[in-house]
Short mmCIF file of C-alpha atoms and ligand atoms in Angstrom, two decimals:
data_model
loop_
_atom_site.label_atom_id
_atom_site.label_comp_id
_atom_site.label_asym_id
_atom_site.label_seq_id
_atom_site.Cartn_x
_atom_site.Cartn_y
_atom_site.Cartn_z
CA UNK A 494 -34.32 17.60 8.82
CA UNK A 495 -36.00 14.41 9.97
CA UNK A 496 -35.58 11.44 7.60
CA UNK A 497 -37.56 8.23 7.85
CA UNK A 498 -35.54 5.27 6.53
CA UNK A 499 -37.08 2.06 5.20
CA UNK A 500 -35.09 -1.14 4.61
CA UNK A 501 -36.82 -4.15 3.03
CA UNK A 502 -34.32 -5.64 0.58
CA UNK A 503 -34.27 -9.16 2.00
CA UNK A 504 -35.49 -10.79 5.19
CA UNK A 505 -35.34 -7.87 7.60
CA UNK A 506 -37.80 -5.01 7.86
CA UNK A 507 -35.96 -2.01 9.26
CA UNK A 508 -37.40 1.41 9.98
CA UNK A 509 -35.56 4.36 11.53
CA UNK A 510 -35.71 8.09 12.10
CA UNK A 511 -32.52 10.09 11.61
CA UNK A 512 -32.35 13.77 12.40
CA UNK A 513 -29.57 15.76 10.72
CA UNK A 514 -29.17 17.88 13.87
CA UNK A 515 -29.79 15.37 16.64
CA UNK A 516 -28.63 12.09 15.07
CA UNK A 517 -30.46 8.77 15.20
CA UNK A 518 -33.71 9.20 17.16
CA UNK A 519 -35.24 5.74 16.79
CA UNK A 520 -34.81 2.50 14.92
CA UNK A 521 -36.81 -0.69 14.93
CA UNK A 522 -36.26 -3.99 13.24
CA UNK A 523 -38.21 -7.12 12.55
CA UNK A 524 -36.25 -10.14 11.41
CA UNK A 525 -38.00 -12.87 9.43
CA UNK A 526 -35.32 -15.41 10.29
CA UNK A 527 -37.63 -17.73 12.22
CA UNK A 528 -40.22 -17.66 9.43
CA UNK A 529 -37.71 -18.67 6.74
CA UNK A 530 -35.78 -21.13 8.93
CA UNK A 531 -38.13 -24.02 8.28
CA UNK A 532 -37.47 -23.68 4.51
CA UNK A 533 -33.69 -23.49 4.93
CA UNK A 534 -33.48 -20.12 3.18
CA UNK A 535 -35.38 -16.96 2.30
CA UNK A 536 -38.71 -17.53 0.51
CA UNK A 537 -39.15 -14.30 -1.51
CA UNK A 538 -42.96 -14.26 -1.59
CA UNK A 539 -43.21 -14.79 2.17
CA UNK A 540 -40.61 -12.07 2.67
CA UNK A 541 -42.62 -9.52 0.63
CA UNK A 542 -45.85 -10.28 2.46
CA UNK A 543 -44.21 -10.00 5.84
CA UNK A 544 -42.61 -6.63 4.97
CA UNK A 545 -46.09 -5.31 4.11
CA UNK A 546 -47.38 -6.46 7.50
CA UNK A 547 -44.51 -4.89 9.48
CA UNK A 548 -43.90 -1.51 7.87
CA UNK A 549 -46.76 0.47 9.44
CA UNK A 550 -46.35 -0.81 13.03
CA UNK A 551 -42.58 -0.36 12.90
CA UNK A 552 -42.97 3.21 11.63
CA UNK A 553 -45.47 3.95 14.40
CA UNK A 554 -43.10 2.42 16.92
CA UNK A 555 -40.25 4.65 15.70
CA UNK A 556 -42.41 7.78 15.80
CA UNK A 557 -43.46 6.97 19.37
CA UNK A 558 -39.87 6.25 20.40
CA UNK A 559 -38.77 9.60 18.93
CA UNK A 560 -41.77 11.50 20.31
CA UNK A 561 -42.60 12.64 16.78
CA UNK A 562 -45.61 12.55 14.46
CA UNK A 563 -45.96 11.79 10.75
CA UNK A 564 -46.03 15.49 9.90
CA UNK A 565 -42.59 15.99 11.48
CA UNK A 566 -41.03 13.80 8.76
CA UNK A 567 -39.14 15.88 6.16
CA UNK A 568 -38.23 13.08 3.73
CA UNK A 569 -38.62 9.33 3.30
CA UNK A 570 -35.57 7.27 2.27
CA UNK A 571 -35.93 3.67 1.15
CA UNK A 572 -33.72 0.87 -0.19
CA UNK A 573 -34.24 0.89 -3.95
CA UNK A 574 -31.88 -2.05 -4.53
CA UNK A 575 -30.17 -4.39 -4.84
CA UNK A 576 -32.27 -7.12 -3.27
CA UNK A 577 -35.37 -9.26 -3.80
CA UNK A 578 -37.73 -7.58 -6.28
CA UNK A 579 -40.95 -8.13 -4.35
CA UNK A 580 -39.41 -7.26 -1.00
CA UNK A 581 -37.97 -4.03 -2.42
CA UNK A 582 -41.34 -3.17 -3.96
CA UNK A 583 -43.05 -3.49 -0.57
CA UNK A 584 -40.66 -0.89 0.87
CA UNK A 585 -40.76 1.34 -2.21
CA UNK A 586 -44.56 1.39 -2.39
CA UNK A 587 -44.83 2.21 1.28
CA UNK A 588 -42.14 4.91 1.19
CA UNK A 589 -43.59 6.53 -1.93
CA UNK A 590 -47.18 6.41 -0.68
CA UNK A 591 -46.21 7.91 2.67
CA UNK A 592 -44.05 10.62 1.11
CA UNK A 593 -46.81 11.47 -1.37
CA UNK A 594 -49.41 11.71 1.40
CA UNK A 595 -47.09 13.97 3.42
CA UNK A 596 -46.05 16.01 0.38
CA UNK A 597 -42.40 15.28 1.17
CA UNK A 598 -39.51 14.06 -1.03
CA UNK A 599 -38.62 10.41 -1.34
CA UNK A 600 -34.94 9.41 -1.51
CA UNK A 601 -33.94 6.11 -3.15
CA UNK A 602 -30.88 4.61 -1.45
CA UNK A 603 -28.44 1.95 -2.66
CA UNK A 604 -28.39 -0.77 0.00
CA UNK A 605 -24.60 -1.04 -0.08
CA UNK A 606 -24.15 2.68 0.36
CA UNK A 607 -26.20 2.24 3.52
CA UNK A 608 -23.75 -0.41 4.73
CA UNK A 609 -20.79 1.69 3.62
CA UNK A 610 -21.86 4.70 5.67
CA UNK A 611 -23.18 2.73 8.67
CA UNK A 612 -19.95 3.15 10.73
CA UNK A 613 -20.71 6.88 10.78
CA UNK A 614 -23.66 6.03 13.05
CA UNK A 615 -21.27 5.11 15.86
CA UNK A 616 -20.42 7.56 18.65
CA UNK A 617 -16.79 7.43 17.59
CA UNK A 618 -16.92 8.18 13.87
CA UNK A 619 -14.25 7.59 11.24
CA UNK A 620 -12.98 10.57 9.30
CA UNK A 621 -12.69 10.65 5.52
CA UNK A 622 -10.82 9.34 3.63
CA UNK A 623 -10.99 5.69 4.58
CA UNK A 624 -10.83 2.21 3.10
CA UNK A 625 -14.14 0.41 3.47
CA UNK A 626 -14.29 -3.34 3.61
CA UNK A 627 -17.84 -4.29 2.73
CA UNK A 628 -18.51 -7.90 3.65
CA UNK A 629 -22.13 -8.98 3.45
CA UNK A 630 -24.13 -11.96 2.19
CA UNK A 631 -23.98 -10.66 -1.36
CA UNK A 632 -20.76 -8.63 -1.53
CA UNK A 633 -17.09 -8.62 -0.54
CA UNK A 634 -15.52 -5.39 -1.68
CA UNK A 635 -12.79 -2.93 -0.87
CA UNK A 636 -13.66 0.67 -1.54
CA UNK A 637 -11.77 3.93 -1.21
CA UNK A 638 -14.20 6.36 0.41
CA UNK A 639 -13.22 10.02 0.18
CA UNK A 640 -16.60 11.45 1.16
CA UNK A 641 -20.33 10.80 0.89
CA UNK A 642 -20.92 9.74 -2.72
CA UNK A 643 -17.19 9.60 -3.50
CA UNK A 644 -16.43 5.88 -3.73
CA UNK A 645 -13.81 4.03 -5.78
CA UNK A 646 -13.93 0.26 -6.13
CA UNK A 647 -10.50 -1.19 -5.29
CA UNK A 648 -11.25 -4.91 -5.54
CA UNK A 649 -13.89 -7.53 -4.88
CA UNK A 650 -14.67 -11.22 -4.70
CA UNK A 651 -14.61 -12.89 -8.10
CA UNK A 652 -17.11 -15.55 -6.98
CA UNK A 653 -18.90 -16.15 -3.64
CA UNK A 654 -19.17 -13.25 -1.22
CA UNK A 655 -17.62 -13.85 2.21
CA UNK A 656 -21.03 -14.03 3.92
CA UNK A 657 -22.32 -16.36 1.24
CA UNK A 658 -19.32 -18.66 1.83
CA UNK A 659 -20.09 -18.62 5.58
CA UNK A 660 -23.74 -19.51 4.90
CA UNK A 661 -23.01 -22.23 2.35
CA UNK A 662 -20.31 -23.78 4.54
CA UNK A 663 -22.66 -23.69 7.52
CA UNK A 664 -25.28 -25.49 5.43
CA UNK A 665 -22.92 -28.26 4.43
CA UNK A 666 -21.99 -28.69 8.09
CA UNK A 667 -25.68 -29.22 8.81
CA UNK A 668 -26.19 -25.93 10.68
CA UNK A 669 -29.62 -24.32 10.54
CA UNK A 670 -30.27 -21.23 8.41
CA UNK A 671 -28.92 -18.59 8.59
CA UNK A 672 -25.67 -20.33 9.29
CA UNK A 673 -22.98 -17.62 9.16
CA UNK A 674 -23.42 -16.32 12.69
CA UNK A 675 -23.89 -19.85 14.09
CA UNK A 676 -20.73 -21.06 12.34
CA UNK A 677 -18.79 -18.22 13.91
CA UNK A 678 -20.15 -19.10 17.38
CA UNK A 679 -19.08 -22.73 16.99
CA UNK A 680 -15.67 -21.62 15.71
CA UNK A 681 -15.05 -20.23 19.18
CA UNK A 682 -15.21 -23.79 20.51
CA UNK A 683 -12.95 -25.20 17.80
CA UNK A 684 -9.20 -25.77 17.79
CA UNK A 685 -7.27 -23.55 15.36
CA UNK A 686 -4.85 -26.38 14.50
CA UNK A 687 -7.07 -29.37 13.77
CA UNK A 688 -7.74 -28.50 10.10
CA UNK A 689 -6.05 -26.21 7.62
CA UNK A 690 -7.87 -24.81 4.60
CA UNK A 691 -6.46 -22.85 1.66
CA UNK A 692 -6.28 -19.05 1.63
CA UNK A 693 -7.44 -18.38 -1.94
CA UNK A 694 -5.75 -15.52 -3.82
CA UNK A 695 -3.86 -14.54 -0.69
CA UNK A 696 -0.79 -13.68 -2.74
CA UNK A 697 -2.46 -12.35 -5.88
CA UNK A 698 -1.00 -8.90 -6.24
CA UNK A 699 -4.36 -7.18 -6.21
CA UNK A 700 -7.46 -6.74 -4.08
CA UNK A 701 -9.51 -9.47 -5.72
CA UNK A 702 -10.76 -12.31 -3.54
CA UNK A 703 -12.26 -15.75 -4.09
CA UNK A 704 -14.11 -17.87 -1.56
CA UNK A 705 -15.82 -20.61 -3.53
CA UNK A 706 -12.75 -22.89 -3.61
CA UNK A 707 -12.50 -22.66 0.15
CA UNK A 708 -16.05 -23.89 0.47
CA UNK A 709 -15.16 -26.83 -1.79
CA UNK A 710 -12.13 -27.63 0.42
CA UNK A 711 -14.47 -27.77 3.42
CA UNK A 712 -16.83 -30.05 1.47
CA UNK A 713 -13.99 -32.48 0.77
CA UNK A 714 -12.98 -32.48 4.45
CA UNK A 715 -16.59 -33.01 5.56
CA UNK A 716 -17.04 -35.94 3.17
CA UNK A 717 -13.91 -37.56 4.59
CA UNK A 718 -15.04 -37.00 8.19
CA UNK A 719 -18.49 -38.42 7.45
CA UNK A 720 -16.99 -41.48 5.73
CA UNK A 721 -14.90 -42.17 8.83
CA UNK A 722 -17.75 -41.62 11.32
CA UNK A 723 -20.75 -43.54 9.95
CA UNK A 724 -22.05 -40.51 8.09
CA UNK A 725 -21.87 -38.22 11.12
CA UNK A 726 -19.73 -35.19 11.92
CA UNK A 727 -18.61 -35.45 15.58
CA UNK A 728 -19.39 -32.25 17.48
CA UNK A 729 -15.81 -31.26 18.23
CA UNK A 730 -14.73 -32.00 14.65
CA UNK A 731 -17.50 -29.72 13.39
CA UNK A 732 -16.34 -26.96 15.70
CA UNK A 733 -12.76 -27.47 14.49
CA UNK A 734 -13.85 -27.20 10.85
CA UNK A 735 -15.80 -24.03 11.67
CA UNK A 736 -12.68 -22.59 13.28
CA UNK A 737 -10.38 -23.48 10.38
CA UNK A 738 -12.83 -22.14 7.80
CA UNK A 739 -13.33 -18.89 9.67
CA UNK A 740 -9.58 -18.45 10.17
CA UNK A 741 -8.96 -18.90 6.44
CA UNK A 742 -11.57 -16.26 5.46
CA UNK A 743 -10.32 -13.85 8.11
CA UNK A 744 -6.68 -14.30 7.01
CA UNK A 745 -7.58 -13.37 3.43
CA UNK A 746 -9.69 -10.37 4.46
CA UNK A 747 -6.99 -9.09 6.81
CA UNK A 748 -4.14 -9.51 4.27
CA UNK A 749 -6.18 -7.72 1.59
CA UNK A 750 -7.17 -4.97 4.02
CA UNK A 751 -3.47 -4.46 4.75
CA UNK A 752 -2.76 -4.17 1.01
CA UNK A 753 -5.68 -1.79 0.44
CA UNK A 754 -4.34 0.52 3.15
CA UNK A 755 -0.81 0.35 1.75
CA UNK A 756 -2.01 1.01 -1.81
CA UNK A 757 -4.20 3.98 -0.93
CA UNK A 758 -1.96 5.41 1.77
CA UNK A 759 -5.06 5.77 3.96
CA UNK A 760 -4.68 4.80 7.60
CA UNK A 761 -8.35 4.37 8.48
CA UNK A 762 -10.24 1.16 7.82
CA UNK A 763 -13.98 0.82 8.14
CA UNK A 764 -15.65 -2.59 8.15
CA UNK A 765 -19.30 -2.85 7.16
CA UNK A 766 -21.85 -5.58 6.37
CA UNK A 767 -23.00 -8.69 8.21
CA UNK A 768 -19.61 -10.44 8.31
CA UNK A 769 -18.36 -7.39 10.22
CA UNK A 770 -20.11 -8.97 13.21
CA UNK A 771 -17.54 -11.80 13.15
CA UNK A 772 -15.53 -11.91 16.39
CA UNK A 773 -12.30 -13.20 14.83
CA UNK A 774 -12.34 -10.52 12.13
CA UNK A 775 -12.92 -7.84 14.77
CA UNK A 776 -10.18 -9.21 16.99
CA UNK A 777 -7.59 -9.53 14.20
CA UNK A 778 -8.30 -6.21 12.49
CA UNK A 779 -8.35 -4.54 15.89
CA UNK A 780 -4.62 -5.38 16.17
CA UNK A 781 -3.77 -4.49 12.57
CA UNK A 782 -0.63 -2.45 11.90
CA UNK A 783 0.72 -1.48 8.49
CA UNK A 784 4.14 -2.81 7.65
CA UNK A 785 5.60 -0.67 4.83
CA UNK A 786 7.48 -2.82 2.30
CA UNK A 787 11.29 -2.84 2.41
CA UNK A 788 14.09 -4.33 0.35
CA UNK A 789 15.95 -7.46 1.49
CA UNK A 790 18.89 -6.65 3.73
CA UNK A 791 17.51 -3.19 4.53
CA UNK A 792 16.32 -2.13 7.98
CA UNK A 793 12.67 -2.89 8.58
CA UNK A 794 10.71 0.37 8.75
CA UNK A 795 8.51 0.74 11.82
CA UNK A 796 4.94 -0.51 11.52
CA UNK A 797 2.32 2.21 11.23
CA UNK A 798 -0.83 2.43 13.32
CA UNK A 799 -4.25 2.06 11.70
CA UNK A 800 -7.57 3.20 13.02
CA UNK A 801 -10.15 0.47 12.51
CA UNK A 802 -13.86 1.13 12.88
CA UNK A 803 -16.71 -1.34 13.02
CA UNK A 804 -20.33 -0.30 12.97
CA UNK A 805 -22.09 -1.03 16.26
CA UNK A 806 -23.22 -4.69 16.09
CA UNK A 807 -26.86 -3.75 15.54
CA UNK A 808 -25.96 -1.77 12.39
CA UNK A 809 -23.71 -4.47 10.92
CA UNK A 810 -26.52 -6.56 9.52
CA UNK A 811 -29.45 -5.08 7.59
CA UNK A 812 -31.25 -2.26 9.38
CA UNK A 813 -33.26 0.89 8.75
CA UNK A 814 -30.84 3.24 10.53
CA UNK A 815 -28.22 3.01 7.78
CA UNK A 816 -30.84 3.77 5.12
CA UNK A 817 -32.21 6.76 7.06
CA UNK A 818 -28.63 7.99 7.52
CA UNK A 819 -27.56 7.51 3.88
CA UNK A 820 -30.82 9.20 2.82
CA UNK A 821 -30.13 12.14 5.13
CA UNK A 822 -26.61 12.51 3.69
CA UNK A 823 -28.02 12.46 0.15
CA UNK A 824 -30.69 14.97 1.11
CA UNK A 825 -28.03 17.35 2.41
CA UNK A 826 -26.31 17.05 -0.96
CA UNK A 827 -29.65 18.07 -2.51
CA UNK A 828 -29.95 14.87 -4.50
CA UNK A 829 -33.18 15.14 -6.56
CA UNK A 830 -35.92 13.03 -5.05
CA UNK A 831 -38.05 10.43 -6.74
CA UNK A 832 -38.06 6.82 -7.81
CA UNK A 833 -40.95 4.41 -7.36
CA UNK A 834 -39.21 1.70 -9.36
CA UNK A 835 -36.91 -0.78 -7.66
CA UNK A 836 -33.55 -2.09 -8.86
CA UNK A 837 -33.10 -5.70 -7.71
CA UNK A 838 -29.76 -5.88 -9.57
CA UNK A 839 -28.54 -2.33 -9.10
CA UNK A 840 -24.78 -2.58 -9.67
CA UNK A 841 -22.65 -0.75 -7.19
CA UNK A 842 -20.66 0.58 -10.15
CA UNK A 843 -23.58 2.99 -10.70
CA UNK A 844 -22.55 4.84 -7.56
CA UNK A 845 -18.79 4.22 -7.53
CA UNK A 846 -15.95 5.47 -9.67
CA UNK A 847 -13.64 2.97 -11.34
CA UNK A 848 -9.98 3.20 -10.24
CA UNK A 849 -9.00 5.02 -13.48
CA UNK A 850 -11.57 7.82 -12.96
O1 LIG B 505 -25.21 -7.30 5.56
P1 LIG B 505 -26.09 -8.47 5.79
O2 LIG B 505 -27.02 -8.44 6.96
O3 LIG B 505 -27.01 -8.74 4.58
C1 LIG B 505 -26.67 -8.60 3.27
O4 LIG B 505 -26.15 -9.59 2.72
O5 LIG B 505 -26.88 -7.49 2.73
O6 LIG B 505 -25.11 -9.70 5.86
C2 LIG B 505 -25.59 -11.00 6.07
C3 LIG B 505 -24.41 -11.93 6.02
C4 LIG B 505 -24.83 -13.38 6.00
O7 LIG B 505 -24.18 -14.03 4.94
C5 LIG B 505 -24.36 -13.90 7.35
O8 LIG B 505 -23.98 -15.24 7.31
C6 LIG B 505 -23.18 -13.03 7.63
O9 LIG B 505 -23.56 -11.75 7.15
N1 LIG B 505 -22.89 -12.98 9.07
C7 LIG B 505 -21.74 -13.45 9.62
C8 LIG B 505 -21.84 -13.25 11.01
N2 LIG B 505 -23.04 -12.66 11.28
C9 LIG B 505 -23.66 -12.50 10.07
N3 LIG B 505 -20.66 -14.01 9.03
C10 LIG B 505 -19.65 -14.34 9.85
N4 LIG B 505 -19.67 -14.20 11.18
C11 LIG B 505 -20.73 -13.65 11.80
N5 LIG B 505 -20.74 -13.50 13.13
ZN1 LIG B 506 -27.10 -5.90 3.72
#
């Protein structure tokens, strides 16, 4: 079965072809980053119009890359939500029109399910069950994943998502949009000891997270630095702040990942979403071992190994491949097709079980 996947929830148009027998055959992406950069953020109307312009050429590019034609497509999957209403509608209209013309089913996909399953696109795939850490611009969540469609929410950010905190902090450091990736690059040049920021909810005995206070701590530090330097942030100081901010976020994510693995008893961790591209997070989780708890005075039990999977870099941020793949998985489960409407605020709870279930 050949599934065409369409992603248009925000500022990236992604199109891909996934074959259930042969795997990913082609994927193409157009990022609108440069277009939105001059406004300092995504302009929804411009995003929608650009998606409309890109969808046909990207689909043709994918078909050429895969050596396939329109009539070879067995189903069209598209991101139904969550995301920007107009941007989603561009993808939905295109997917539905194409599927209707071809007489093939259309499969609505939850954007986060796409991210959640994206590590399965790698050559070395994780096996179920696993803990998924979903860290994107809009979400920071831990999920127990027992199979396709079998997700339990374990905990999430109570305020800003990790990616959002990266972007907002980057903005207050004067970095151009989109700042998260840039901040992480500069962090490489910063000293880990120059600043120290709080690790919010690090010791809360659950898997909830909070990142907005951390951003405020950075703001306070930046105001102090500016006051001492004629309104400027010296280059090295900015790099140091980037480093300290990144280290604080990574510490929280790693500690919570450790707890999620302990709580579930799973020994596989999968990281998905844009923040999964972060070098420090990759480095630290790559060394993660599980230390079982032990009573004071007792011998320390040996640490247990964990398998940690990251999606290939190109599938970490928004892309069509993860939508084509999630659609193909849903198709194999014979999910009924249909759905022209979009769901800009589609809660993930619609597709996950609550811990008590
Ligand atoms: O998953 P994604 O492409 O889009 C959604 O939000 O769905 O994630 C984008 C987020 C942005 O907030 C961006 O700042 C963050 O991922 N991001 C990073 C890095 N690259 C992208 N955050 C930290 N370090 C990075 N290297
Ligand atoms: Zn995303």
